[in-house]
C-alpha cells in the first residue's frame, strides 16, 4: 500500500510481518510483527491499517507502534478501504 503522496510503502512479506519503507529515503523504517498474514493494507496520514487472516482490524503508526486493534465479525478479510476523513471499512 502506498500513501497518497507516494512517500511511504507498507507491504506484507509473507512471514507474519509488514515492512514499512520510506521511498524518499530509500530505506526500510520498520518491520511490524503481526499475528497472521496481512491480506490488505492502507496507508493514510501517519498510520497503516491492515486486515487479514484474523478477526481484527489493526492500525499502526508508520514507525510500527500499535494504535488500535479492533475485533470484527469476519474471521478473514481480504479488502480494506479508508475514507479521506479517516473512517475505515
Coordinates of C-alpha atoms in Angstrom, one line a residue:
X1 CA 0.0 0.0 0.0
X2 CA 1.2 3.5 -0.9
X3 CA 0.3 6.7 0.8
X4 CA -1.3 9.4 -1.4
X5 CA 2.0 11.3 -1.8
X6 CA 3.8 8.0 -2.7
X7 CA 6.4 8.7 0.0
X8 CA 5.6 5.6 2.2
X9 CA 5.1 1.9 1.2
X10 CA 3.7 -0.8 3.5
X11 CA 3.8 -4.4 2.3
X12 CA 3.3 -7.8 3.8
X13 CA 6.3 -10.1 3.4
X14 CA 4.5 -13.4 3.9
X15 CA 6.0 -14.3 7.3
X16 CA 3.5 -12.6 9.7
X17 CA 5.1 -9.2 9.3
X18 CA 4.7 -5.9 7.5
X19 CA 7.6 -3.9 6.2
X20 CA 7.4 -0.1 6.1
X21 CA 9.6 1.7 3.6
X22 CA 10.4 5.4 3.2
X23 CA 10.5 5.8 -0.6
X24 CA 12.1 9.2 -0.3
X25 CA 15.0 7.9 1.8
X26 CA 15.1 4.5 0.1
X27 CA 15.2 2.7 3.4
X28 CA 13.1 0.3 5.5
X29 CA 11.9 2.1 8.5
X30 CA 10.0 -0.6 10.4
X31 CA 9.3 -4.3 10.4
X32 CA 5.9 -4.8 12.2
X33 CA 5.2 -8.3 13.6
X34 CA 1.6 -9.5 13.0
X35 CA -0.4 -12.4 14.5
X36 CA -1.4 -13.5 11.0
X37 CA -0.5 -12.7 7.4
X38 CA -1.8 -9.3 6.2
X39 CA -4.2 -9.5 3.2
X40 CA -4.9 -5.8 2.7
X41 CA -3.2 -2.7 3.9
X42 CA -3.9 1.0 3.6
X43 CA -1.6 4.0 4.4
X44 CA -3.3 7.1 5.4
X45 CA -1.6 10.1 7.1
X46 CA 0.9 8.6 9.6
X47 CA -0.9 5.3 10.1
X48 CA -1.1 1.9 8.4
X49 CA -4.4 0.0 8.7
X50 CA -4.4 -3.7 8.0
X51 CA -6.7 -6.8 7.8
X52 CA -6.0 -10.4 7.1
X53 CA -6.3 -13.9 8.4
X54 CA -7.6 -13.0 11.8
X55 CA -10.8 -11.4 13.1
X56 CA -9.2 -8.0 13.8
X57 CA -8.6 -4.6 12.1
X58 CA -5.2 -3.4 13.1
X59 CA -3.7 0.1 13.0
X60 CA -0.1 1.1 13.5
X61 CA 2.0 4.2 13.3
X62 CA 4.5 4.3 10.4
X63 CA 7.3 3.6 12.9
X64 CA 5.5 0.4 14.0
X65 CA 3.7 1.4 17.2
X66 CA 0.3 -0.2 17.7
X67 CA -2.5 2.4 17.6
X68 CA -5.7 0.2 17.6
X69 CA -6.7 -3.4 17.4
X70 CA -10.4 -3.8 16.9
X71 CA -12.3 -7.0 16.7
X72 CA -14.5 -7.6 13.6
X73 CA -17.1 -10.1 12.7
X74 CA -15.4 -11.9 9.7
X75 CA -12.6 -14.2 10.6
X76 CA -10.8 -13.3 7.4
X77 CA -10.7 -10.1 5.4
X78 CA -9.2 -9.6 2.0
X79 CA -10.0 -5.9 1.3
X80 CA -9.9 -2.6 3.1
X81 CA -11.0 0.9 2.3
X82 CA -10.1 4.1 4.2
X83 CA -12.3 7.2 3.7
X84 CA -10.4 10.5 3.4
X85 CA -11.9 11.6 6.8
X86 CA -10.2 8.6 8.4
X87 CA -13.2 6.1 8.7
X88 CA -12.1 2.6 7.9
X89 CA -14.5 0.0 6.3

